[in-house]
PDB file of C-alpha atoms in Angstrom:
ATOM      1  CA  UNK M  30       0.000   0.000   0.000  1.00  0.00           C
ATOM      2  CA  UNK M  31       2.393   2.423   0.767  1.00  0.00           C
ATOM      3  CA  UNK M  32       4.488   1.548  -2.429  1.00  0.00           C
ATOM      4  CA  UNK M  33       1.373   2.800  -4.435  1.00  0.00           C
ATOM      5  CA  UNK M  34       1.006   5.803  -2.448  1.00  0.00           C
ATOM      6  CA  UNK M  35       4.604   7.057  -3.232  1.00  0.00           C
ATOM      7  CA  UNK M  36       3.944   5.773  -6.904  1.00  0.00           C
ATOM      8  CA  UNK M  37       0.605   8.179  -7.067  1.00  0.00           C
ATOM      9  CA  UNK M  38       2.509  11.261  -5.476  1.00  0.00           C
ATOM     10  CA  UNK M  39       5.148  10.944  -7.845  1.00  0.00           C
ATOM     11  CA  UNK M  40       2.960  10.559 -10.250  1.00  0.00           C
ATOM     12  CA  UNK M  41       0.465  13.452  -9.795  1.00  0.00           C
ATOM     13  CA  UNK M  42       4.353  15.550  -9.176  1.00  0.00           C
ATOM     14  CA  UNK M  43       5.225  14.693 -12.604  1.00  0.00           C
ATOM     15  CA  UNK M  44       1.740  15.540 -14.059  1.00  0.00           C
ATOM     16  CA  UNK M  45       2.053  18.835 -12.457  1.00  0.00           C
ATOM     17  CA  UNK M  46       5.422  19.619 -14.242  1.00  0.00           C
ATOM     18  CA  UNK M  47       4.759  18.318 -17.735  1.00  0.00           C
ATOM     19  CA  UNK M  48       1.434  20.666 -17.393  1.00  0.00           C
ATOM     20  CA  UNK M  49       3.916  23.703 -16.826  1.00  0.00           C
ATOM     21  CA  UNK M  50       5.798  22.785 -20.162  1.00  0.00           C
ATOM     22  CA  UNK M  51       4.080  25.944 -21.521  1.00  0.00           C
ATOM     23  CA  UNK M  52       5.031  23.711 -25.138  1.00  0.00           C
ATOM     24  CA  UNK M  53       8.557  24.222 -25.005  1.00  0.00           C
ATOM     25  CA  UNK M  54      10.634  21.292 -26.329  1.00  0.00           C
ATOM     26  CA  UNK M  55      12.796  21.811 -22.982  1.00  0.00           C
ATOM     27  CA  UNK M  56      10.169  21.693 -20.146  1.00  0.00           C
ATOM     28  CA  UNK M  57       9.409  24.114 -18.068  1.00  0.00           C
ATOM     29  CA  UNK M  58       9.777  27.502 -18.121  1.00  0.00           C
ATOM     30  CA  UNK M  59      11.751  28.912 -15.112  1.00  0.00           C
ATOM     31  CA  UNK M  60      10.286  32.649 -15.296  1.00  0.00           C
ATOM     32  CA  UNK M  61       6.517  33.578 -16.984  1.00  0.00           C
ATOM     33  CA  UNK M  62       6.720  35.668 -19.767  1.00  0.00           C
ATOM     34  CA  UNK M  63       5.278  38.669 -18.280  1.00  0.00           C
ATOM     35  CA  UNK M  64       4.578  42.153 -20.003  1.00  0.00           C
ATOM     36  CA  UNK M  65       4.386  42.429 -24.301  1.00  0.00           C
ATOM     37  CA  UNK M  66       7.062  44.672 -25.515  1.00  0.00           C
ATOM     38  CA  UNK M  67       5.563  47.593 -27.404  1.00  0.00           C
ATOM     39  CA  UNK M  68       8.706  49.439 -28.966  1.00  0.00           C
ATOM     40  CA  UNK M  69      11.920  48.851 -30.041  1.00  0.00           C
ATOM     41  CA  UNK M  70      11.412  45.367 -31.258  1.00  0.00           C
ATOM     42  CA  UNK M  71      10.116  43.807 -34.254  1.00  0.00           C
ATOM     43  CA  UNK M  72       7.986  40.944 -33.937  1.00  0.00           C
ATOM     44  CA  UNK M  73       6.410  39.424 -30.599  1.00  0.00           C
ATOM     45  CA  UNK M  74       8.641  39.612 -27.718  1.00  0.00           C
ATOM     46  CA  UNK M  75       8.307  39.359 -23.744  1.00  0.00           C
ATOM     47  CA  UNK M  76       9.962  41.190 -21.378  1.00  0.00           C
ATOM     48  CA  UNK M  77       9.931  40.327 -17.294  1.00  0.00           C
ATOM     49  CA  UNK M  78      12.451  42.568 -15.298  1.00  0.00           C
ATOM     50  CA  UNK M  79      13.962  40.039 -12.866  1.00  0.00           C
ATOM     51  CA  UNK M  80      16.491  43.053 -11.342  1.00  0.00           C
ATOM     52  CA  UNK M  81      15.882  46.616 -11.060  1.00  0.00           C
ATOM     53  CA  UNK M  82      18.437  49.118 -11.361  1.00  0.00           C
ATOM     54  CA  UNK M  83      19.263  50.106  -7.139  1.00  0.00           C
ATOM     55  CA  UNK M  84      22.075  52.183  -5.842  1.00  0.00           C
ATOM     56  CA  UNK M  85      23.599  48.775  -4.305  1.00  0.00           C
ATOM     57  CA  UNK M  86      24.457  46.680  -7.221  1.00  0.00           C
ATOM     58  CA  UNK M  87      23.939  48.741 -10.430  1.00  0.00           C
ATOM     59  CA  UNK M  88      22.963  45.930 -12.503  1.00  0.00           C
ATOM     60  CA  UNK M  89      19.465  45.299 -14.584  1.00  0.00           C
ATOM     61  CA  UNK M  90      18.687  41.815 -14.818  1.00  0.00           C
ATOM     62  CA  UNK M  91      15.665  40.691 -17.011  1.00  0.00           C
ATOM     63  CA  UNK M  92      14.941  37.737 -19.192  1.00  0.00           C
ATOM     64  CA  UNK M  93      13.488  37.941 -22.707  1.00  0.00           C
ATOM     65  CA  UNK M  94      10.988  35.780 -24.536  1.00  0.00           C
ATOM     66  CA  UNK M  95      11.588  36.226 -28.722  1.00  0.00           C
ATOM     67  CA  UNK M  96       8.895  34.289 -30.516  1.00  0.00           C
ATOM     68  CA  UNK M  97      10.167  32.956 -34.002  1.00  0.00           C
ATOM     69  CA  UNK M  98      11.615  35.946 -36.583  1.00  0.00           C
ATOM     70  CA  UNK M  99      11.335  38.350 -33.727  1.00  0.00           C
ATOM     71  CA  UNK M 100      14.089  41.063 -33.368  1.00  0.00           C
ATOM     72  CA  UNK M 101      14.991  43.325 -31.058  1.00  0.00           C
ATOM     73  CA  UNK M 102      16.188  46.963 -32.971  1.00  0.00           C
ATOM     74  CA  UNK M 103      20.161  47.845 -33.294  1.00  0.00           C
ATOM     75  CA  UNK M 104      20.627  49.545 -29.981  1.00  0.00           C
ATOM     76  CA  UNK M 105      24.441  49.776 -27.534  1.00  0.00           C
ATOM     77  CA  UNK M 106      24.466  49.784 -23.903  1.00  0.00           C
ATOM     78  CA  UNK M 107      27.072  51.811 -22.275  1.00  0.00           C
ATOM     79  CA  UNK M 108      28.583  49.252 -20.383  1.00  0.00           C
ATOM     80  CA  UNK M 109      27.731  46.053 -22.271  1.00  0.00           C
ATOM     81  CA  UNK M 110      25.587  43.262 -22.134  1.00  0.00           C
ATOM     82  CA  UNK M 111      26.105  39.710 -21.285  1.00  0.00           C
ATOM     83  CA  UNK M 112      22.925  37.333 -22.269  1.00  0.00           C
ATOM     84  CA  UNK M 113      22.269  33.701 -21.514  1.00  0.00           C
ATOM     85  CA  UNK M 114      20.177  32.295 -23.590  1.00  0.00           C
ATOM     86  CA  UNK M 115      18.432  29.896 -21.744  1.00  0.00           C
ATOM     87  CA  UNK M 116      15.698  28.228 -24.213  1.00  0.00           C
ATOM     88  CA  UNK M 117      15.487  27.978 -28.452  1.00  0.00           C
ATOM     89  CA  UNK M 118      17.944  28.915 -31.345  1.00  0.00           C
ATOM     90  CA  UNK M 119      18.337  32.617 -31.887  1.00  0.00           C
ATOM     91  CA  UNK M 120      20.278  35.335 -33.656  1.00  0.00           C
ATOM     92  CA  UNK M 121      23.001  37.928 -32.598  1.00  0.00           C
ATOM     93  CA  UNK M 122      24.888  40.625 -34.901  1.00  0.00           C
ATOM     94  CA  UNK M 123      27.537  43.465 -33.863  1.00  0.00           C
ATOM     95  CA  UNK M 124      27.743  45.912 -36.503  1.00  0.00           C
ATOM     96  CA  UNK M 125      29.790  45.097 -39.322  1.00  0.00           C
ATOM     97  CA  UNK M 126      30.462  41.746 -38.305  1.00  0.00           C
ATOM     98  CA  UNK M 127      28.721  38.219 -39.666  1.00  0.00           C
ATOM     99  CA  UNK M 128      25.110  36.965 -37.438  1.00  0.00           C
ATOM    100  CA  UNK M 129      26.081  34.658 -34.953  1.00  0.00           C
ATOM    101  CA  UNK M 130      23.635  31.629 -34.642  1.00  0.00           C
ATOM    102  CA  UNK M 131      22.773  30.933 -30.844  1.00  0.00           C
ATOM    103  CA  UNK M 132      21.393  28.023 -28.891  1.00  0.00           C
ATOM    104  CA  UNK M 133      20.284  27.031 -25.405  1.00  0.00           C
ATOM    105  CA  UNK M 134      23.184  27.102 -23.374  1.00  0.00           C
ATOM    106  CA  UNK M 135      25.156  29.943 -25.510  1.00  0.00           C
ATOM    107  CA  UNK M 136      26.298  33.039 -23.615  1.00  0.00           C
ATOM    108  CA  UNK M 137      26.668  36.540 -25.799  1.00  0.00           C
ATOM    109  CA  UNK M 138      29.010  39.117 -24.351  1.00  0.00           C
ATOM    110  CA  UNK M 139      27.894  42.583 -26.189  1.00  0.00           C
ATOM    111  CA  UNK M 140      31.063  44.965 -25.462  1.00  0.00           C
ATOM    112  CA  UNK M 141      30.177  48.670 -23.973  1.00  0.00           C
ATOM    113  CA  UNK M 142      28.853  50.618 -26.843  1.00  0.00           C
ATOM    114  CA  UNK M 143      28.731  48.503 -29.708  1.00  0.00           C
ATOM    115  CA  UNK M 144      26.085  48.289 -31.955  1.00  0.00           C
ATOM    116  CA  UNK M 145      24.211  44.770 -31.948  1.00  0.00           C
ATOM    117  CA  UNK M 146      20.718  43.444 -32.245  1.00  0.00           C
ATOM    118  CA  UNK M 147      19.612  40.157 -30.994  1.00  0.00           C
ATOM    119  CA  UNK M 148      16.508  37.792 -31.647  1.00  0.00           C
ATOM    120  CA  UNK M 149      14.785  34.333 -32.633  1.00  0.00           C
ATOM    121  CA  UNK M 150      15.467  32.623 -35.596  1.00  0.00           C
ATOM    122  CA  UNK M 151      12.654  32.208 -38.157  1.00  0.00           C
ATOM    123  CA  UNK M 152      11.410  28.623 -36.968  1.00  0.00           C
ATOM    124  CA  UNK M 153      12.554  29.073 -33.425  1.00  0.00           C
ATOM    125  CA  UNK M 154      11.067  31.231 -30.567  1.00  0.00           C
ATOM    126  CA  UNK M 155      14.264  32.381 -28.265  1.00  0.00           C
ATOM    127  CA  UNK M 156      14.750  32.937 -24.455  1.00  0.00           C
ATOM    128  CA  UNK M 157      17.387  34.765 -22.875  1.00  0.00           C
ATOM    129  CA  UNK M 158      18.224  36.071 -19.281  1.00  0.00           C
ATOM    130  CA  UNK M 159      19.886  39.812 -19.511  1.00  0.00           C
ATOM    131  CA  UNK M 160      22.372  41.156 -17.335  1.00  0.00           C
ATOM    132  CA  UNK M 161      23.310  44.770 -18.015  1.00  0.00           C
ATOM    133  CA  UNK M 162      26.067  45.414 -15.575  1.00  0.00           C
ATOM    134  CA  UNK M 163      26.919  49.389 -14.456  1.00  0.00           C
ATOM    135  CA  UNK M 164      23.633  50.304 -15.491  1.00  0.00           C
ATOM    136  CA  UNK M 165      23.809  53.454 -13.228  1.00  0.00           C
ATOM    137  CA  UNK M 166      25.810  54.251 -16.741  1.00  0.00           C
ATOM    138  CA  UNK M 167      22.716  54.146 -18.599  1.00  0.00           C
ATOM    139  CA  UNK M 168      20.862  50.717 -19.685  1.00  0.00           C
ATOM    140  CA  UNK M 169      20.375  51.094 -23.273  1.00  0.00           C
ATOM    141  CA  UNK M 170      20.196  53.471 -26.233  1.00  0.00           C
ATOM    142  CA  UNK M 171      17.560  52.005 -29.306  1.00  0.00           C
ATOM    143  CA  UNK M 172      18.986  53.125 -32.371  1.00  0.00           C
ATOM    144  CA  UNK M 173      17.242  52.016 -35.957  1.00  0.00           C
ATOM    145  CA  UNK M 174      14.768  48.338 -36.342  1.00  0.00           C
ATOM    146  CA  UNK M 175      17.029  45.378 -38.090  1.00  0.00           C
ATOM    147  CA  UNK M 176      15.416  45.229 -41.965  1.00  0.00           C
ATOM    148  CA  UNK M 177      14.481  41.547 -43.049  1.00  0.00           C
ATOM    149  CA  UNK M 178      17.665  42.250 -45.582  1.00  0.00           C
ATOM    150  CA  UNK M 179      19.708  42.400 -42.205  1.00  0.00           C
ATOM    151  CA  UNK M 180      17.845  39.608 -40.727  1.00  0.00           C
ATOM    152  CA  UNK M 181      18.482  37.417 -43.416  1.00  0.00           C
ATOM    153  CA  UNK M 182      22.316  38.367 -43.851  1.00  0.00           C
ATOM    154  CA  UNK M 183      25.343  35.783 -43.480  1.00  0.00           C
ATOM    155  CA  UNK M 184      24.898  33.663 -40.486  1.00  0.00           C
ATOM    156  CA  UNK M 185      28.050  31.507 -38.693  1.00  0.00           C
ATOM    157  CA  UNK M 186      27.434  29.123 -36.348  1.00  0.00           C
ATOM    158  CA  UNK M 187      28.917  29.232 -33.266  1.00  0.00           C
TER     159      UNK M 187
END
């Protein structure tokens, strides 16, 4: 008897997580989507700040949600960007420089005041966790949206 208990907690435990899945090909996801983005991106894209800027640690800390072809515009922070991306198969570019094909587990380090753009590829939606470090420098400046001519430029794998 009590070897069917355990079997029908672990059960109904299991149940629980594979309902969470939210259809992602990973499981579940570890932060909800949140708040639609209504500028400076092309496409669908959610945005959940994790961090807020405070006078302690400086830092912004968010995660974003890319559904597939979705694109966030050019834009620099003043004291870089590092991204994990932490679900899907996505797109980076710095300016002048080849699109850079990322996947779960990738990190992106986008140097102070560069020019880049980041996103999902077309049959992949993309999740990554931002960390804007020194934000008391400013968090970011949106510059111009990435044409479909840019989005479909050269790509290298990683």
């Amino acid at each position: 008897m009590k070897r069917i208990v355990i079997i029908a907690i672990v059960s109904i435990f299991l149940f629980h997580l594979d309902s969470r899945a939210q259809n992602t090909p990973s499981g579940p996801i570890i932060f909800s989507k949140s708040t639609k983005a209504t500028a400076n991106f092309t496409g669908t894209v959610w945005v959940k700040t994790l961090v807020s800027l405070d006078s302690t640690f400086h830092c912004v800390v968010g995660t974003v949600t890319f559904e597939p072809g979705a694109r966030s515009y050019w834009h620099t922070h003043n004291a870089g960007q590092i991204l994990l991306v932490t679900d899907g198969t996505g797109y980076t570019q710095q300016k002048g420089k080849p699109i850079r094909v990322v996947h779960k587990g990738d990190t992106i380090i986008c140097p102070p005041n560069v020019e880049h753009w980041h996103g999902a590829a077309p049959g992949s939606s993309m999740t990554h966790i931002s960390i804007i470090p020194n934000a008391d420098r400013g968090v970011v400046n949106w510059l111009r949206p990435v044409t479909d001519q840019e989005y479909n430029g050269q790509k290298v794998n990683n």
